[in-house]
Amino acid sequence: MKNALDSGGKVPHAHCEICSVRDLALFCPLTPNEIPEAKNYRRAFRALKAGSIVFRQGEPHHEVYTLYSGWAYLFQNLPNGGRQILRFLLPGDFFGFQADAGNGRRLHSAKALTDVGLCEFSDADLLEMFQRHIELGIRLTWMTAQDEILDYEHLVSLGRRSAQERIAYLLLELFDRIRLREETPATVHTVDLPLTQELIADACGLTQVHVSRILKSLQEQDIVHFKRPRLEVPDPERLAAIANYDRKLKITKASP
Amino acid sequence: MKNALDSGGKVPHAHCEICSVRDLALFCPLTPNEIPEAKNYRRAFRALKAGSIVFRQGEPHHEVYTLYSGWAYLFQNLPNGGRQILRFLLPGDFFGFQADAGNGRRLHSAKALTDVGLCEFSDADLLEMFQRHIELGIRLTWMTAQDEILDYEHLVSLGRRSAQERIAYLLLELFDRIRLREETPATVHTVDLPLTQELIADACGLTQVHVSRILKSLQEQDIVHFKRPRLEVPDPERLAAIANYDRKLKITKASP
DNA sequence: CGCGCCGTTGAGCCCGTTCAAAAAGTGTGG
DNA sequence: CCACACTTTTTGAACGGGCTCAACGGCGCG
């Protein structure tokens, strides 16, 4: 599973049977002999370069995706020119499913942060597949609800946390999500994080300049050490305190 | 349907067969003769006074709800003392479903804003019911995805909009949601909005004092007139422009 | 080398906050 | 109908966190 998190890297000609992210992904409830069916539904496997747009705000939407390898993010542009990052995507994340508001147009964009590999499905196929495998529908509902937890905490960040708290929280969230996926032993306090300061700023509703200053101060206090692409968090509990974050609600892995 | 939106008011001894919000709610895909089954699953109908807590952050969660009448909201408290409103709930809204992170504890609280009536279900029953009626699972997924659209726009507000833009956006969002539910004719530019300035502040990540000032300025510009509980929006398009909001993505009513 | 991208640093400003106090509603009971 | 308490809103004055603008430094890469 480790290598599915490699940012960049060549993407093997992904076979569903040996998919390294399957136990994280939408299709984890399927039994091995149902996998060929899921594969049959898969419309395409795509390898995209860092910086590529997966889909763009305003386009019609008929596809949904599972991120197979690399990092990506969802964002929205304002008429004004600002941009807000809504969510970072890690391998195994499912995205692109959208309720049919906006007259069938995408309400936000998705972009590859590193080189990525992704599996593409048609949303119509997906609904059809749900008819056959109820567990998948429940699984999707569960994953969406899981996402909502992250969204809510993000809302709290932007609404009520100071700049230092926001950045601390974002780093902690990603630190936890990465370690959960990689099943990193608790003794390892270092993860790979391919973010620039500008991306952090766009996620936290700050400017890149201010992110630079805050990061500097966090390093001086030995709370985090971040030198792209290496993030070290000596004491996650301390970081949680700095983030003004109640860490008892640590994300669990359990399934519905 | 109109009277389901009345804030307060006595709640009729709600029968599912004549439920006034059913075509908005989770169970809209059921045919009339399946309704008794849903009713059978309903654990309780509750009438709560304004200000009552429906559930509290940190409690175990086993219930999900449909708001039948009145207004409510979801919010989160920080260790710090701050509070962030995550979402306002209108009649027909489904809430309380939570992926099982946080060790089975609620990650946020829900509170009645006005007197409310709500239908309570057990989440275990809900999952069981999905086995029988796949459309319900799809419907829930769709509703959750719909909610996510609101959450994302809220994120954009808190991250990238000025105080004036945030307030303008919130008022516009609620204006649109209310009118959609009440099926208000386009000629009516007035809705009932039981919000205090403090609630607006807690949703927008601002202070009540500043909300007061901004509202005053918006009234002086004739962009909105808000005198609780009466909100008038003479020109929604103009309000959208002030909100720095791309209104082509107007929320539609369609179902999956 | 030279160019682009990314991060750093400084100085000044402004939006929104904080603190404080008073005014205007709103509801309740006599 | 008024008295009283409580909640909500208004207004003022001063502060400060984060922004803007601008320049420079470092690093990778053709």
Coordinates of C-alpha atoms (C1' of nucleotides) in Angstrom, one line a residue:
Chain A
M1 CA 0.0 0.0 0.0
K2 CA 2.9 2.3 0.8
N3 CA 3.7 3.1 -2.8
A4 CA 0.2 4.3 -3.6
L5 CA 1.0 7.4 -1.6
D6 CA 4.1 8.2 -3.5
S7 CA 3.6 11.5 -5.1
G8 CA 4.6 11.2 -8.8
G9 CA 6.1 7.8 -9.5
K10 CA 5.1 5.7 -12.4
V11 CA 1.7 4.2 -12.2
P12 CA 1.4 0.5 -12.7
H13 CA -1.1 -0.6 -15.3
A14 CA -3.5 -0.9 -12.4
H15 CA -5.5 -4.1 -12.2
C16 CA -8.5 -4.0 -9.9
E17 CA -7.8 -7.4 -8.5
I18 CA -4.5 -6.2 -7.0
C19 CA -5.6 -2.6 -6.4
S20 CA -3.5 -1.3 -3.5
V21 CA -6.1 1.1 -2.3
R22 CA -9.2 -1.1 -2.6
D23 CA -9.6 -1.6 1.1
L24 CA -9.8 2.2 1.5
A25 CA -12.0 2.9 -1.5
L26 CA -15.6 2.7 -2.5
F27 CA -15.4 -0.9 -3.6
C28 CA -14.1 -2.4 -0.4
P29 CA -17.3 -4.2 0.4
L30 CA -17.1 -6.2 -2.8
T31 CA -16.0 -9.8 -2.5
P32 CA -13.0 -10.8 -4.6
N33 CA -15.1 -12.5 -7.2
E34 CA -17.2 -9.4 -7.7
I35 CA -14.2 -7.3 -8.5
P36 CA -14.3 -8.1 -12.2
E37 CA -17.7 -6.6 -12.4
A38 CA -16.5 -3.3 -10.8
K39 CA -13.7 -3.3 -13.3
N40 CA -16.1 -3.8 -16.0
Y41 CA -17.8 -0.6 -14.9
R42 CA -14.6 1.3 -14.8
R43 CA -14.5 3.5 -17.8
A44 CA -10.9 4.5 -17.8
F45 CA -7.7 4.6 -15.9
R46 CA -6.0 8.0 -16.2
A47 CA -2.5 9.1 -15.5
L48 CA -2.2 12.9 -15.2
K49 CA 0.7 15.2 -14.7
A50 CA 1.0 17.4 -11.7
G51 CA -1.0 20.5 -12.3
S52 CA -3.5 19.0 -14.6
I53 CA -7.2 19.8 -14.2
V54 CA -9.4 16.7 -13.7
F55 CA -12.6 18.6 -14.1
R56 CA -13.4 22.3 -14.1
Q57 CA -16.1 24.4 -12.5
G58 CA -18.9 25.0 -15.0
E59 CA -18.4 21.9 -17.1
P60 CA -21.1 19.2 -17.3
H61 CA -20.5 16.4 -14.9
H62 CA -20.9 12.7 -15.7
E63 CA -17.9 11.1 -14.2
V64 CA -16.8 10.2 -10.7
Y65 CA -13.3 9.2 -9.6
T66 CA -11.2 7.2 -7.2
L67 CA -7.8 8.6 -6.7
Y68 CA -5.4 5.7 -7.1
S69 CA -2.0 7.4 -6.5
G70 CA -0.7 10.9 -5.8
W71 CA -2.4 13.9 -4.4
A72 CA -5.1 16.1 -5.7
Y73 CA -7.4 18.8 -4.4
L74 CA -10.8 20.3 -4.9
F75 CA -11.2 24.1 -5.1
Q76 CA -13.5 26.8 -6.1
N77 CA -12.8 30.1 -7.9
L78 CA -14.7 33.3 -7.0
P79 CA -16.0 35.8 -9.6
N80 CA -13.6 38.1 -7.8
G81 CA -10.5 36.1 -8.5
G82 CA -10.0 34.5 -5.1
R83 CA -9.6 30.8 -4.8
Q84 CA -10.5 28.5 -1.9
I85 CA -9.3 24.9 -1.6
L86 CA -12.1 22.8 -0.3
R87 CA -10.4 19.5 0.3
F88 CA -7.1 17.7 -0.3
L89 CA -7.5 14.2 -1.8
L90 CA -5.3 11.2 -0.9
P91 CA -5.1 7.8 -2.5
G92 CA -8.3 5.9 -2.0
D93 CA -10.4 9.0 -1.9
F94 CA -13.5 9.0 -4.0
F95 CA -14.6 12.3 -5.5
G96 CA -16.6 14.0 -8.2
F97 CA -20.0 12.8 -7.1
Q98 CA -22.4 15.8 -7.2
A99 CA -26.0 16.2 -6.5
D100 CA -27.7 17.6 -9.6
A101 CA -27.8 21.2 -8.7
G102 CA -26.2 23.8 -10.9
N103 CA -28.0 22.4 -14.0
G104 CA -25.7 19.5 -14.3
R105 CA -22.6 21.7 -14.1
R106 CA -19.6 21.2 -11.8
L107 CA -19.7 23.7 -8.9
H108 CA -16.0 23.3 -8.2
S109 CA -12.8 22.2 -9.9
A110 CA -10.4 19.3 -9.2
K111 CA -6.7 19.5 -9.9
A112 CA -3.8 17.1 -9.6
L113 CA -1.3 18.3 -7.1
T114 CA 1.3 15.7 -7.9
D115 CA 1.3 13.3 -10.8
V116 CA -1.7 11.1 -10.2
G117 CA -3.4 8.0 -11.3
L118 CA -7.1 7.8 -11.2
C119 CA -10.0 5.4 -12.0
E120 CA -12.9 7.0 -13.8
F121 CA -16.5 5.8 -13.7
S122 CA -19.7 7.1 -15.2
D123 CA -22.1 8.3 -12.5
A124 CA -25.0 6.6 -14.3
D125 CA -23.1 3.3 -14.2
L126 CA -22.5 3.9 -10.5
L127 CA -26.2 4.3 -9.7
E128 CA -26.9 1.2 -11.7
M129 CA -24.3 -0.7 -9.8
F130 CA -26.0 0.3 -6.6
Q131 CA -29.1 -1.5 -7.7
R132 CA -27.0 -4.7 -7.7
H133 CA -24.9 -4.1 -4.6
I134 CA -26.7 -2.3 -1.9
E135 CA -23.5 -2.3 0.3
L136 CA -21.9 0.0 -2.2
G137 CA -24.6 2.6 -1.8
I138 CA -24.3 2.4 2.0
R139 CA -20.5 2.5 1.6
L140 CA -20.8 5.7 -0.5
T141 CA -23.2 7.3 2.0
W142 CA -20.8 6.4 4.7
M143 CA -17.8 7.9 2.9
T144 CA -19.7 11.0 2.1
A145 CA -20.6 11.4 5.7
Q146 CA -17.0 10.9 6.6
D147 CA -16.0 13.7 4.2
E148 CA -18.6 15.9 5.9
I149 CA -16.7 15.5 9.2
L150 CA -13.6 16.9 7.6
D151 CA -15.6 19.7 5.9
Y152 CA -17.1 20.7 9.2
E153 CA -13.8 20.9 11.0
H154 CA -12.5 22.9 8.1
L155 CA -15.5 25.3 8.5
V156 CA -14.7 25.7 12.2
S157 CA -11.1 26.5 11.2
L158 CA -12.0 29.2 8.8
G159 CA -14.7 30.7 10.9
R160 CA -13.2 30.6 14.4
R161 CA -9.5 29.7 14.4
S162 CA -6.6 32.2 14.3
A163 CA -4.0 31.9 11.5
Q164 CA -1.7 29.8 13.7
E165 CA -4.5 27.5 14.7
R166 CA -5.7 27.0 11.2
I167 CA -2.3 26.0 9.9
A168 CA -1.7 23.8 12.9
Y169 CA -5.0 22.1 12.4
L170 CA -4.5 21.6 8.7
L171 CA -1.1 20.0 9.2
L172 CA -2.4 17.8 12.0
E173 CA -5.4 16.7 9.8
L174 CA -3.1 15.7 7.0
F175 CA -0.6 14.1 9.3
D176 CA -3.3 11.9 10.7
R177 CA -4.9 11.1 7.4
I178 CA -1.6 10.1 5.8
R179 CA -0.6 8.0 8.8
L180 CA -3.9 6.3 8.9
R181 CA -3.7 5.3 5.3
E182 CA -0.1 4.2 5.4
E183 CA -0.6 2.4 8.6
T184 CA 2.5 4.1 9.9
P185 CA 3.8 2.9 13.2
A186 CA 3.1 5.3 16.0
T187 CA 6.9 5.8 16.5
V188 CA 7.3 7.5 13.2
H189 CA 6.6 11.2 13.3
T190 CA 7.5 12.1 9.8
V191 CA 5.3 12.1 6.7
D192 CA 5.6 13.3 3.1
L193 CA 3.5 16.4 2.3
P194 CA 3.9 17.9 -1.1
L195 CA 2.2 21.2 -0.3
T196 CA 3.5 24.6 -1.1
Q197 CA 2.9 27.6 1.2
E198 CA 0.5 28.9 -1.4
L199 CA -1.6 25.8 -1.2
I200 CA -1.7 26.0 2.5
A201 CA -2.8 29.6 2.3
D202 CA -5.6 28.8 -0.2
A203 CA -6.9 26.1 2.1
C204 CA -6.7 28.2 5.2
G205 CA -8.1 31.4 3.8
L206 CA -4.8 33.2 4.4
T207 CA -2.1 34.8 2.3
Q208 CA 1.1 33.0 1.4
V209 CA 3.1 35.7 3.0
H210 CA 1.4 35.2 6.3
V211 CA 1.7 31.4 6.1
S212 CA 5.4 31.8 5.7
R213 CA 5.6 33.9 8.9
I214 CA 3.5 31.5 10.9
L215 CA 5.3 28.4 9.8
K216 CA 8.6 30.1 10.8
S217 CA 7.2 30.7 14.2
L218 CA 5.9 27.1 14.5
Q219 CA 9.3 25.8 13.6
E220 CA 11.0 28.1 16.2
Q221 CA 8.7 26.7 18.8
D222 CA 9.6 23.1 17.7
I223 CA 5.9 22.3 17.2
V224 CA 6.3 21.2 13.6
H225 CA 9.2 21.1 11.2
F226 CA 8.1 21.4 7.6
K227 CA 10.6 21.5 4.8
R228 CA 8.9 20.4 1.6
P229 CA 8.1 17.6 1.1
R230 CA 8.9 16.5 4.7
L231 CA 6.7 17.2 7.6
E232 CA 7.7 16.3 11.1
V233 CA 5.4 16.5 14.1
P234 CA 7.4 15.7 17.3
D235 CA 4.3 15.8 19.5
P236 CA 0.9 15.5 17.8
E237 CA -1.0 16.2 21.1
R238 CA 0.9 19.4 21.5
L239 CA 0.1 20.3 17.9
A240 CA -3.6 19.6 18.6
A241 CA -3.5 21.9 21.6
I242 CA -2.0 24.6 19.5
A243 CA -4.7 24.0 16.9
N244 CA -7.4 24.4 19.5
Y245 CA -8.6 21.0 18.4
D246 CA -10.3 18.3 20.4
R247 CA -8.4 15.3 19.2
K248 CA -10.6 12.7 20.9
L249 CA -12.5 12.7 17.6
K250 CA -9.6 11.1 15.8
I251 CA -10.7 9.7 12.5
T252 CA -11.2 6.0 12.7
K253 CA -11.0 3.5 9.9
A254 CA -14.1 1.5 10.6
S255 CA -16.6 0.8 7.9
P256 CA -20.4 0.9 8.0
Chain B
M1 CA -46.9 22.9 3.0
K2 CA -46.8 26.6 4.0
N3 CA -47.5 26.0 7.6
A4 CA -44.6 23.6 8.1
L5 CA -42.3 26.6 7.8
D6 CA -44.0 28.5 10.6
S7 CA -41.5 29.0 13.3
G8 CA -43.2 27.9 16.5
G9 CA -46.8 27.2 16.2
K10 CA -48.4 24.0 17.6
V11 CA -47.4 20.9 15.8
P12 CA -50.3 18.7 14.6
H13 CA -50.1 15.1 15.7
A14 CA -48.1 14.4 12.6
H15 CA -49.2 11.5 10.5
C16 CA -46.8 10.3 8.0
E17 CA -49.6 9.8 5.4
I18 CA -50.3 13.5 5.3
C19 CA -46.8 14.6 6.1
S20 CA -46.5 18.1 4.7
V21 CA -42.7 17.8 4.2
R22 CA -42.6 14.4 2.7
D23 CA -41.9 15.4 -0.8
L24 CA -38.8 17.2 0.4
A25 CA -37.6 14.7 2.9
L26 CA -35.8 11.4 2.8
F27 CA -38.8 9.3 2.3
C28 CA -40.1 11.0 -0.8
P29 CA -39.2 8.0 -3.0
L30 CA -41.6 5.8 -1.1
T31 CA -45.0 5.1 -2.7
P32 CA -48.0 5.9 -0.6
N33 CA -48.6 2.3 0.5
E34 CA -45.0 2.0 1.7
I35 CA -45.5 4.9 4.1
P36 CA -46.9 2.9 7.0
E37 CA -43.7 0.9 6.9
A38 CA -41.6 4.1 7.3
K39 CA -43.9 5.2 10.1
N40 CA -43.3 1.9 11.7
Y41 CA -39.7 2.7 11.8
R42 CA -40.1 6.1 13.2
R43 CA -39.2 5.9 16.8
A44 CA -40.7 9.1 18.1
F45 CA -42.2 12.4 17.1
R46 CA -40.7 15.2 19.3
A47 CA -41.9 18.7 19.9
L48 CA -39.1 20.9 21.3
K49 CA -39.1 24.4 22.6
A50 CA -36.9 27.0 21.0
G51 CA -33.4 26.8 22.4
S52 CA -33.6 23.1 23.2
I53 CA -30.6 20.9 22.4
V54 CA -31.5 18.0 20.1
F55 CA -28.2 16.3 20.6
R56 CA -24.9 17.4 22.1
Q57 CA -21.3 17.2 21.0
G58 CA -19.6 14.2 22.8
E59 CA -22.8 12.2 23.3
P60 CA -23.2 8.8 21.8
H61 CA -25.2 8.9 18.6
H62 CA -27.9 6.4 17.6
E63 CA -30.6 8.7 16.2
V64 CA -31.2 10.5 13.0
Y65 CA -33.9 13.1 12.4
T66 CA -36.1 14.8 9.9
L67 CA -37.0 18.3 10.8
Y68 CA -40.8 18.6 10.4
S69 CA -41.4 22.2 11.4
G70 CA -39.5 25.2 12.7
W71 CA -35.8 26.0 12.4
A72 CA -32.8 24.4 13.9
Y73 CA -29.0 24.5 13.4
L74 CA -25.9 22.5 13.8
F75 CA -22.9 24.0 15.5
Q76 CA -19.6 23.1 17.1
N77 CA -17.9 24.5 20.2
L78 CA -14.2 24.9 20.4
P79 CA -12.1 24.1 23.4
N80 CA -11.4 27.9 23.4
G81 CA -15.0 28.9 23.9
G82 CA -15.8 30.0 20.3
R83 CA -18.7 28.5 18.5
Q84 CA -19.2 28.0 14.8
I85 CA -22.6 27.4 13.2
L86 CA -22.2 24.7 10.5
R87 CA -25.6 24.7 8.9
F88 CA -29.1 26.0 9.3
L89 CA -31.9 23.4 9.1
L90 CA -35.3 24.0 7.5
P91 CA -38.4 21.8 7.4
G92 CA -37.7 18.7 5.5
D93 CA -34.0 18.6 6.2
F94 CA -32.5 15.4 7.4
F95 CA -29.8 15.5 9.9
G96 CA -27.9 13.6 12.6
F97 CA -26.4 10.9 10.3
Q98 CA -22.8 10.5 11.2
A99 CA -20.1 8.2 10.0
D100 CA -18.7 6.4 12.9
A101 CA -15.6 8.4 13.6
G102 CA -15.2 9.9 17.1
N103 CA -15.8 6.6 18.7
G104 CA -19.5 6.8 18.3
R105 CA -19.7 10.2 19.8
R106 CA -21.3 13.3 18.2
L107 CA -18.8 15.6 16.7
H108 CA -21.2 18.6 16.8
S109 CA -24.4 19.7 18.5
A110 CA -27.9 20.4 17.1
K111 CA -30.2 23.0 18.6
A112 CA -33.8 24.2 18.0
L113 CA -33.8 27.8 16.9
T114 CA -37.5 28.1 17.1
D115 CA -40.0 25.7 18.5
V116 CA -39.6 22.6 16.3
G117 CA -41.3 19.3 15.6
L118 CA -39.1 16.4 14.5
C119 CA -39.3 12.8 13.6
E120 CA -36.7 10.6 15.2
F121 CA -35.3 7.3 13.8
S122 CA -32.7 4.9 14.9
D123 CA -29.8 4.8 12.6
A124 CA -29.6 1.0 12.8
D125 CA -33.3 0.9 11.6
L126 CA -32.4 3.2 8.9
L127 CA -29.6 1.0 7.5
E128 CA -32.0 -1.9 7.7
M129 CA -34.6 -0.1 5.8
F130 CA -32.1 0.6 3.1
Q131 CA -31.8 -3.1 2.5
R132 CA -35.5 -3.1 1.7
H133 CA -35.6 0.1 -0.3
I134 CA -32.5 0.9 -2.3
E135 CA -34.0 4.2 -3.5
L136 CA -33.8 5.4 0.1
G137 CA -30.1 4.8 0.2
I138 CA -29.6 6.6 -3.1
R139 CA -31.9 9.4 -1.9
L140 CA -29.8 9.8 1.3
T141 CA -26.6 9.9 -0.7
W142 CA -28.1 12.5 -2.9
M143 CA -29.3 14.6 0.0
T144 CA -25.9 14.4 1.6
A145 CA -24.2 15.4 -1.6
Q146 CA -26.7 18.3 -1.8
D147 CA -25.7 19.3 1.7
E148 CA -22.1 19.2 0.7
I149 CA -22.8 21.8 -1.9
L150 CA -23.9 24.2 0.8
D151 CA -21.0 23.3 3.0
Y152 CA -18.5 24.1 0.2
E153 CA -20.1 27.5 -0.5
H154 CA -20.0 28.2 3.2
L155 CA -16.3 27.3 3.2
V156 CA -15.7 29.7 0.4
S157 CA -17.5 32.3 2.3
L158 CA -15.4 31.9 5.5
G159 CA -12.2 31.5 3.6
R160 CA -12.4 34.1 0.9
R161 CA -15.3 36.5 1.3
S162 CA -15.3 39.9 3.1
A163 CA -17.7 40.4 6.0
Q164 CA -20.2 42.2 3.7
E165 CA -20.0 39.4 1.2
R166 CA -20.4 36.7 3.8
I167 CA -23.5 38.2 5.2
A168 CA -24.9 38.9 1.8
Y169 CA -24.3 35.3 0.8
L170 CA -25.8 33.9 3.9
L171 CA -29.0 35.9 3.5
L172 CA -29.2 35.0 -0.2
E173 CA -28.7 31.3 0.5
L174 CA -31.4 31.3 3.1
F175 CA -33.7 33.4 1.0
D176 CA -33.3 30.9 -1.9
R177 CA -33.7 27.9 0.3
I178 CA -36.9 29.2 1.9
R179 CA -38.5 30.2 -1.3
L180 CA -37.7 26.9 -2.9
R181 CA -39.4 25.1 -0.1
E182 CA -42.4 27.3 0.2
E183 CA -42.7 27.4 -3.6
T184 CA -43.0 31.2 -3.3
P185 CA -44.0 33.0 -6.4
A186 CA -41.2 34.9 -8.0
T187 CA -42.9 38.2 -7.4
V188 CA -42.7 37.9 -3.6
H189 CA -39.4 39.2 -2.3
T190 CA -40.1 38.8 1.4
V191 CA -39.5 35.7 3.6
D192 CA -39.5 35.0 7.3
L193 CA -36.1 34.6 8.9
P194 CA -36.0 34.1 12.6
L195 CA -32.2 34.8 12.9
T196 CA -30.6 37.1 15.4
Q197 CA -27.5 39.0 14.6
E198 CA -25.6 36.8 16.9
L199 CA -26.6 33.7 15.0
I200 CA -25.6 35.4 11.7
A201 CA -22.3 36.2 13.3
D202 CA -21.7 32.7 14.5
A203 CA -22.4 31.3 11.1
C204 CA -20.3 33.8 9.3
G205 CA -17.3 33.8 11.6
L206 CA -17.8 37.4 12.6
T207 CA -18.8 39.3 15.8
Q208 CA -22.3 40.4 16.5
V209 CA -21.2 44.0 16.6
H210 CA -19.8 43.9 13.2
V211 CA -22.8 42.2 11.8
S212 CA -24.9 45.0 13.1
R213 CA -22.7 47.6 11.3
I214 CA -22.7 45.7 8.0
L215 CA -26.5 45.1 8.1
K216 CA -27.0 48.8 8.6
S217 CA -24.9 49.6 5.6
L218 CA -26.7 47.0 3.5
Q219 CA -30.1 48.5 4.4
E220 CA -28.8 52.0 3.6
Q221 CA -27.9 50.7 0.2
D222 CA -31.3 49.2 -0.2
I223 CA -29.8 45.8 -0.9
V224 CA -31.6 44.0 1.9
H225 CA -34.1 45.0 4.5
F226 CA -33.9 42.8 7.5
K227 CA -36.1 43.5 10.6
R228 CA -36.5 40.3 12.4
P229 CA -38.2 38.2 11.5
R230 CA -38.8 39.8 8.1
L231 CA -36.2 39.7 5.3
E232 CA -36.8 41.6 2.1
V233 CA -34.5 41.2 -0.9
P234 CA -35.7 43.7 -3.6
D235 CA -33.2 42.4 -6.2
P236 CA -31.7 38.9 -5.6
E237 CA -29.3 39.3 -8.5
R238 CA -27.9 42.5 -7.0
L239 CA -27.5 40.7 -3.7
A240 CA -25.7 37.9 -5.5
A241 CA -23.3 40.4 -7.0
I242 CA -22.6 42.0 -3.6
A243 CA -22.1 38.5 -2.3
N244 CA -19.5 37.8 -4.9
Y245 CA -21.5 34.7 -5.8
D246 CA -22.1 33.0 -9.1
R247 CA -25.8 32.4 -8.9
K248 CA -26.1 30.3 -12.0
L249 CA -25.6 27.4 -9.6
K250 CA -29.0 28.0 -8.1
I251 CA -30.1 25.1 -6.0
T252 CA -32.6 23.0 -7.9
K253 CA -35.3 20.8 -6.5
A254 CA -34.8 17.7 -8.8
S255 CA -34.3 14.3 -7.2
P256 CA -31.9 11.5 -8.2
Chain C
dC1 C1' 24.4 30.9 -16.7
dG2 C1' 19.6 32.8 -16.5
dC3 C1' 14.9 32.0 -15.8
dG4 C1' 10.9 30.5 -12.9
dC5 C1' 9.1 29.0 -8.9
dC6 C1' 9.1 29.2 -4.0
dG7 C1' 10.1 31.2 0.3
dT8 C1' 11.6 35.3 3.3
dT9 C1' 11.6 39.8 5.2
dG10 C1' 10.1 44.6 6.0
dA11 C1' 6.9 48.7 6.5
dG12 C1' 2.5 50.5 6.6
dC13 C1' -2.4 50.1 6.4
dC14 C1' -7.2 48.5 7.0
dC15 C1' -10.9 45.4 8.2
dG16 C1' -12.8 43.5 11.8
dT17 C1' -12.3 43.0 16.9
dT18 C1' -12.6 44.4 21.7
dC19 C1' -14.5 46.8 25.4
dA20 C1' -18.0 49.6 27.0
dA21 C1' -22.4 51.8 27.5
dA22 C1' -26.8 53.0 26.2
dA23 C1' -31.1 52.3 23.5
dA24 C1' -34.7 49.7 21.7
dG25 C1' -37.5 45.6 21.6
dT26 C1' -40.0 41.6 23.9
dG27 C1' -42.3 39.2 27.2
dT28 C1' -44.3 38.6 31.9
dG29 C1' -46.9 39.5 35.9
dG30 C1' -49.3 42.7 38.8
Chain D
dC1 C1' -51.7 49.4 31.1
dC2 C1' -47.5 49.9 33.3
dA3 C1' -43.3 48.1 35.7
dC4 C1' -39.5 45.3 35.4
dA5 C1' -36.2 42.1 33.6
dC6 C1' -34.0 40.3 29.8
dT7 C1' -32.6 39.9 25.2
dT8 C1' -31.2 42.1 21.1
dT9 C1' -29.4 46.0 18.6
dT10 C1' -26.9 50.4 18.1
dT11 C1' -23.0 53.3 18.5
dG12 C1' -18.3 55.0 19.7
dA13 C1' -13.2 54.7 20.3
dA14 C1' -9.1 52.3 20.2
dC15 C1' -6.4 48.2 19.2
dG16 C1' -4.3 44.5 16.5
dG17 C1' -4.1 40.4 13.3
dG18 C1' -3.5 39.6 8.9
dC19 C1' -3.2 42.0 4.3
dT20 C1' -0.8 44.6 0.7
dC21 C1' 3.0 46.0 -1.8
dA22 C1' 7.6 45.4 -2.7
dA23 C1' 12.2 43.7 -2.9
dC24 C1' 15.4 40.1 -2.3
dG25 C1' 17.3 35.3 -1.7
dG26 C1' 17.5 30.4 -2.7
dC27 C1' 17.0 26.4 -5.4
dG28 C1' 16.2 23.5 -9.4
dC29 C1' 16.5 23.1 -14.2
dG30 C1' 17.2 23.9 -19.2

